[in-house]
Short mmCIF file of C-alpha atoms in Angstrom, two decimals:
data_model
loop_
_atom_site.label_atom_id
_atom_site.label_comp_id
_atom_site.label_asym_id
_atom_site.label_seq_id
_atom_site.Cartn_x
_atom_site.Cartn_y
_atom_site.Cartn_z
CA UNK U 1 -0.08 0.05 0.52
CA UNK U 2 1.62 3.35 -0.85
CA UNK U 3 0.47 6.58 0.16
CA UNK U 4 -1.10 9.74 -1.00
CA UNK U 5 0.79 12.37 0.37
CA UNK U 6 -1.57 15.43 -1.25
CA UNK U 7 -4.33 15.63 -4.28
CA UNK U 8 -6.57 18.11 -5.70
CA UNK U 9 -9.99 18.03 -3.75
CA UNK U 10 -11.46 17.45 -6.47
CA UNK U 11 -9.85 13.70 -7.83
CA UNK U 12 -9.87 12.53 -3.87
CA UNK U 13 -13.64 13.51 -3.82
CA UNK U 14 -14.21 11.30 -6.77
CA UNK U 15 -12.00 8.47 -5.62
CA UNK U 16 -13.75 8.92 -1.67
CA UNK U 17 -16.61 8.94 -1.97
CA UNK U 18 -17.64 9.24 -6.29
CA UNK U 19 -16.21 5.77 -7.10
CA UNK U 20 -13.04 6.19 -10.23
CA UNK U 21 -13.26 4.00 -12.71
CA UNK U 22 -10.14 4.60 -15.71
CA UNK U 23 -7.73 3.13 -17.37
CA UNK U 24 -3.77 4.00 -17.68
CA UNK U 25 -2.76 6.56 -20.99
CA UNK U 26 0.24 6.73 -20.50
CA UNK U 27 3.81 5.97 -18.27
CA UNK U 28 6.62 8.52 -17.06
CA UNK U 29 9.29 8.25 -14.60
CA UNK U 30 7.71 10.74 -12.93
CA UNK U 31 3.93 10.27 -13.72
CA UNK U 32 1.08 8.47 -14.75
CA UNK U 33 -2.08 9.50 -16.50
CA UNK U 34 -4.68 7.74 -16.15
CA UNK U 35 -8.37 8.40 -18.51
CA UNK U 36 -11.15 9.00 -17.20
CA UNK U 37 -14.47 6.19 -18.72
CA UNK U 38 -17.42 7.99 -17.30
CA UNK U 39 -15.59 11.61 -18.48
CA UNK U 40 -12.11 11.02 -21.07
CA UNK U 41 -10.43 14.01 -18.53
CA UNK U 42 -6.46 12.96 -17.75
CA UNK U 43 -5.91 12.46 -14.16
CA UNK U 44 -2.28 12.09 -13.32
CA UNK U 45 -0.26 10.32 -10.38
CA UNK U 46 2.30 12.34 -9.76
CA UNK U 47 5.67 10.70 -7.50
CA UNK U 48 6.41 12.30 -4.35
CA UNK U 49 9.42 15.29 -6.35
CA UNK U 50 6.78 17.37 -7.93
CA UNK U 51 3.74 19.62 -7.26
CA UNK U 52 -0.04 19.69 -6.66
CA UNK U 53 -2.00 20.59 -10.49
CA UNK U 54 -5.84 20.00 -11.05
CA UNK U 55 -6.61 16.51 -10.94
CA UNK U 56 -3.76 15.06 -9.69
CA UNK U 57 -2.33 13.39 -6.66
CA UNK U 58 0.89 13.88 -5.42
CA UNK U 59 2.28 9.70 -3.88
CA UNK U 60 4.81 8.58 -1.84
CA UNK U 61 6.29 7.35 -4.26
CA UNK U 62 10.09 8.31 -6.16
CA UNK U 63 9.89 7.01 -9.42
CA UNK U 64 7.37 4.87 -11.70
CA UNK U 65 10.08 3.18 -13.53
CA UNK U 66 9.94 0.06 -11.46
CA UNK U 67 5.90 -0.19 -11.18
CA UNK U 68 5.18 -2.37 -14.52
CA UNK U 69 2.80 -1.05 -14.61
CA UNK U 70 1.17 -1.10 -18.81
CA UNK U 71 -1.03 1.08 -21.02
CA UNK U 72 -4.60 0.02 -19.93
CA UNK U 73 -4.20 -1.22 -16.82
CA UNK U 74 -7.55 -0.82 -15.21
CA UNK U 75 -8.19 1.55 -12.09
CA UNK U 76 -11.06 1.54 -9.64
CA UNK U 77 -11.39 2.64 -6.15
CA UNK U 78 -12.30 0.40 -3.40
CA UNK U 79 -12.19 1.21 0.34
CA UNK U 80 -11.38 4.80 0.25
CA UNK U 81 -7.85 3.29 -1.78
CA UNK U 82 -7.30 3.75 -5.77
CA UNK U 83 -5.44 0.62 -7.18
CA UNK U 84 -3.91 -0.42 -10.73
CA UNK U 85 -5.48 -4.05 -10.94
CA UNK U 86 -3.64 -5.93 -8.61
CA UNK U 87 -0.03 -3.67 -9.06
CA UNK U 88 -0.36 -0.36 -6.98
CA UNK U 89 -2.32 0.32 -4.18
CA UNK U 90 -2.75 3.92 -2.76
CA UNK U 91 -4.39 5.10 0.70
CA UNK U 92 -5.89 8.00 0.48
CA UNK U 93 -6.63 7.83 4.66
CA UNK U 94 -4.76 10.70 5.87
CA UNK U 95 -4.14 13.12 2.19
CA UNK U 96 -3.83 16.76 2.24
CA UNK U 97 -6.20 17.94 -0.37
CA UNK U 98 -5.19 21.11 -2.13
CA UNK U 99 -7.63 23.29 -4.16
CA UNK U 100 -6.25 25.91 -6.73
CA UNK U 101 -7.33 29.70 -5.85
CA UNK U 102 -6.22 31.59 -7.81
CA UNK U 103 -5.08 34.89 -6.11
CA UNK U 104 -6.80 38.40 -6.58
CA UNK U 105 -6.18 40.67 -9.20
CA UNK U 106 -4.08 44.70 -7.11
CA UNK U 107 -6.08 47.74 -6.75
CA UNK U 108 -2.19 48.84 -7.23
CA UNK U 109 -0.37 47.56 -10.25
CA UNK U 110 2.81 49.33 -8.45
CA UNK U 111 3.96 46.78 -7.39
CA UNK U 112 2.94 44.21 -10.50
CA UNK U 113 5.10 46.45 -12.71
CA UNK U 114 7.96 46.63 -11.22
CA UNK U 115 8.34 42.99 -10.92
CA UNK U 116 7.36 41.58 -14.41
CA UNK U 117 10.13 43.71 -14.95
CA UNK U 118 12.03 41.42 -13.47
CA UNK U 119 10.90 38.15 -14.31
CA UNK U 120 11.12 39.12 -17.51
CA UNK U 121 15.25 40.18 -17.18
CA UNK U 122 15.12 37.16 -14.78
CA UNK U 123 13.95 34.39 -18.15
CA UNK U 124 16.25 36.16 -20.06
CA UNK U 125 19.22 35.47 -18.53
CA UNK U 126 17.74 32.13 -16.57
CA UNK U 127 15.02 30.80 -18.76
CA UNK U 128 15.00 28.13 -21.91
CA UNK U 129 15.21 28.50 -25.75
CA UNK U 130 13.94 26.57 -28.22
CA UNK U 131 9.97 27.19 -27.47
CA UNK U 132 8.63 30.66 -27.24
CA UNK U 133 12.25 32.09 -26.02
CA UNK U 134 13.90 32.41 -29.19
CA UNK U 135 17.88 30.89 -29.92
CA UNK U 136 19.28 32.76 -31.05
CA UNK U 137 22.69 30.97 -31.41
CA UNK U 138 21.68 27.96 -32.78
CA UNK U 139 22.20 27.22 -37.53
CA UNK U 140 18.79 24.38 -37.32
CA UNK U 141 16.87 26.06 -39.64
CA UNK U 142 13.83 24.11 -38.58
CA UNK U 143 14.11 25.57 -34.89
CA UNK U 144 14.19 29.53 -36.38
CA UNK U 145 11.29 29.04 -38.38
CA UNK U 146 9.68 27.47 -36.18
CA UNK U 147 10.69 30.42 -33.03
CA UNK U 148 10.01 32.46 -36.35
CA UNK U 149 6.21 31.75 -36.51
CA UNK U 150 5.39 31.23 -32.88
CA UNK U 151 6.76 34.42 -32.44
CA UNK U 152 5.28 35.89 -35.31
CA UNK U 153 1.67 34.07 -33.94
CA UNK U 154 2.02 34.83 -30.30
CA UNK U 155 2.29 38.98 -31.65
CA UNK U 156 -0.38 38.67 -33.86
CA UNK U 157 -2.54 36.98 -30.81
CA UNK U 158 -1.62 39.50 -28.07
CA UNK U 159 -2.37 42.71 -30.96
CA UNK U 160 -5.71 41.55 -31.32
CA UNK U 161 -6.70 40.98 -27.58
CA UNK U 162 -5.85 44.17 -26.95
CA UNK U 163 -7.85 46.07 -29.88
CA UNK U 164 -10.30 43.75 -28.37
CA UNK U 165 -11.16 41.24 -31.31
CA UNK U 166 -11.59 38.74 -30.28
CA UNK U 167 -12.35 36.96 -33.00
CA UNK U 168 -9.50 37.34 -34.77
CA UNK U 169 -7.14 36.63 -31.46
CA UNK U 170 -9.40 33.15 -31.34
CA UNK U 171 -7.61 32.56 -34.61
CA UNK U 172 -4.71 33.54 -33.62
CA UNK U 173 -5.14 31.31 -30.80
CA UNK U 174 -5.59 28.28 -32.80
CA UNK U 175 -2.47 28.87 -34.94
CA UNK U 176 -0.38 28.19 -32.02
CA UNK U 177 -2.23 25.59 -30.46
CA UNK U 178 0.08 22.57 -31.10
CA UNK U 179 3.10 24.16 -32.54
CA UNK U 180 6.61 24.34 -31.47
CA UNK U 181 8.77 20.85 -29.28
CA UNK U 182 7.59 19.19 -26.78
CA UNK U 183 4.85 16.46 -24.73
CA UNK U 184 3.35 20.41 -24.16
CA UNK U 185 3.84 22.36 -27.46
CA UNK U 186 5.23 25.22 -26.50
CA UNK U 187 2.34 27.11 -28.15
CA UNK U 188 0.20 25.52 -25.62
CA UNK U 189 1.94 25.93 -22.51
CA UNK U 190 2.32 29.89 -23.38
CA UNK U 191 -1.36 29.58 -23.62
CA UNK U 192 -1.67 27.87 -20.54
CA UNK U 193 0.13 30.63 -18.89
CA UNK U 194 -1.98 33.64 -20.47
CA UNK U 195 -5.27 32.21 -19.95
CA UNK U 196 -4.51 31.12 -16.27
CA UNK U 197 -4.27 34.88 -15.85
CA UNK U 198 -8.08 35.51 -17.27
CA UNK U 199 -9.20 34.50 -13.84
CA UNK U 200 -7.81 35.99 -11.93
CA UNK U 201 -10.08 37.11 -9.38
CA UNK U 202 -11.30 41.16 -10.24
CA UNK U 203 -9.02 41.02 -12.85
CA UNK U 204 -9.73 44.01 -15.60
CA UNK U 205 -10.32 40.10 -18.72
CA UNK U 206 -12.39 38.77 -17.11
CA UNK U 207 -14.63 38.92 -19.90
CA UNK U 208 -11.72 36.35 -22.32
CA UNK U 209 -13.26 33.63 -20.54
CA UNK U 210 -15.31 32.70 -22.37
CA UNK U 211 -12.54 33.31 -25.00
CA UNK U 212 -10.97 31.03 -23.00
CA UNK U 213 -13.30 29.09 -23.49
CA UNK U 214 -13.42 29.09 -27.45
CA UNK U 215 -9.41 28.26 -27.59
CA UNK U 216 -10.31 24.72 -25.59
CA UNK U 217 -12.86 23.86 -28.09
CA UNK U 218 -10.80 24.19 -30.41
CA UNK U 219 -7.98 22.53 -29.48
CA UNK U 220 -9.15 19.03 -28.89
CA UNK U 221 -8.33 18.58 -32.19
CA UNK U 222 -5.02 20.20 -32.97
CA UNK U 223 -2.59 18.83 -29.75
CA UNK U 224 -2.29 15.93 -27.84
CA UNK U 225 -4.45 14.52 -25.60
CA UNK U 226 -2.20 15.48 -22.19
CA UNK U 227 -1.21 19.22 -23.35
CA UNK U 228 -5.18 19.48 -24.60
CA UNK U 229 -6.11 18.05 -20.91
CA UNK U 230 -3.96 20.97 -19.20
CA UNK U 231 -5.13 22.99 -22.14
CA UNK U 232 -9.08 22.45 -20.63
CA UNK U 233 -7.85 23.25 -16.92
CA UNK U 234 -6.34 26.14 -17.69
CA UNK U 235 -9.08 27.48 -19.96
CA UNK U 236 -11.27 27.43 -15.82
CA UNK U 237 -8.19 28.82 -13.98
CA UNK U 238 -6.70 25.95 -12.53
CA UNK U 239 -2.47 25.09 -12.90
CA UNK U 240 -0.22 23.66 -10.76
CA UNK U 241 0.55 25.76 -7.72
CA UNK U 242 4.06 26.08 -8.68
CA UNK U 243 2.44 28.68 -11.64
CA UNK U 244 0.13 29.43 -8.49
CA UNK U 245 2.84 30.83 -6.58
CA UNK U 246 4.59 32.18 -8.94
CA UNK U 247 0.86 34.43 -10.06
CA UNK U 248 0.19 35.03 -6.62
CA UNK U 249 4.26 36.74 -6.03
CA UNK U 250 3.91 39.04 -9.29
CA UNK U 251 1.05 40.42 -8.09
CA UNK U 252 2.88 41.89 -4.51
CA UNK U 253 5.71 39.06 -4.35
CA UNK U 254 8.88 41.17 -3.21
CA UNK U 255 12.33 40.68 -5.61
CA UNK U 256 13.22 37.58 -3.32
CA UNK U 257 10.09 35.13 -3.13
CA UNK U 258 9.61 36.30 -6.73
CA UNK U 259 12.73 34.89 -8.30
CA UNK U 260 12.57 32.10 -6.69
CA UNK U 261 9.01 31.10 -7.61
CA UNK U 262 10.51 31.73 -10.67
CA UNK U 263 12.41 29.25 -10.64
CA UNK U 264 10.41 26.49 -9.90
CA UNK U 265 8.11 27.30 -12.89
CA UNK U 266 11.14 27.13 -14.98
CA UNK U 267 12.27 23.44 -14.14
CA UNK U 268 8.71 22.08 -14.94
CA UNK U 269 10.17 20.42 -18.81
CA UNK U 270 12.63 21.53 -21.40
CA UNK U 271 11.15 24.66 -22.55
CA UNK U 272 7.27 24.36 -21.01
CA UNK U 273 8.18 25.83 -17.80
CA UNK U 274 10.02 29.14 -19.99
CA UNK U 275 7.12 28.94 -22.01
CA UNK U 276 4.34 29.04 -19.93
CA UNK U 277 5.99 31.30 -17.81
CA UNK U 278 6.11 34.50 -20.45
CA UNK U 279 2.56 33.29 -20.90
CA UNK U 280 1.83 34.47 -18.00
CA UNK U 281 3.89 37.85 -18.40
CA UNK U 282 2.09 38.15 -21.67
CA UNK U 283 -1.60 37.48 -19.72
CA UNK U 284 -0.57 40.34 -16.79
CA UNK U 285 0.58 43.32 -19.89
CA UNK U 286 -2.60 42.53 -21.28
CA UNK U 287 -4.70 42.78 -17.71
CA UNK U 288 -2.85 45.35 -17.64
CA UNK U 289 -3.53 47.50 -20.96
CA UNK U 290 -6.97 46.30 -20.60
CA UNK U 291 -7.22 48.45 -17.28
CA UNK U 292 -5.51 51.59 -18.76
CA UNK U 293 -8.34 51.23 -21.43
CA UNK U 294 -11.17 51.85 -19.31
CA UNK U 295 -11.86 47.79 -19.06
CA UNK U 296 -11.58 47.60 -15.26
CA UNK U 297 -13.37 49.10 -12.06
#
């Protein structure tokens, strides 16, 4: 029996109270993704080195490399525990429940403006190239073209947003989905960070939440299951704990804690953390522009 350490409150409730039935969708060293038979949504078992996230439970295991799990293995619940065939049993007793609660957008945005400068400087120095951040030293023509496409499409997308041209913004956002390297492509990661900023309570971009839903509708056929699920969660304001912490400190935090939180996000994936952070920066800047345009009270 393996102990569940912490987890998304809705996933825990589904296991404990509602019954959960699914099968293994994908297996990695640090995570196992489970597809729910009822909804088709993905849920994640994460190793103890990872942070909390939506539809995720962190369990007391270092790695799944030697777990002998296989794709399509059945996953079910019984007696307050989650089972994968007869291979793993995970106890929900004493689990710490986690809920994604985004911070409120501040009335005074002076600290936010200062922090955005810090974040951009840190990304410029420490962010990973190859996705939304261009690698100026590469001579690979495919990579050069991919990075240019990402930047040009992101620029057109953001221009449409600040001009309140939602139809054009959706068209440009759709052209970002599935674009770029990685299990979760760079364009998807950028949109994940950006869409989360439209769910900050009291923010100037609250009216774009319907835009988020339309992006997800477009995304299902344009990217892989794992990236689609990440976008779907972000479109509803649900992101990983490390991203929530970064958003909180970006809005009101001091430099030392802000840099530490940013470093944690930059560690995500290969370039995913950098792409997400750049999406957060862009989303917060759109919020600032919308406020200046009078879309906030």
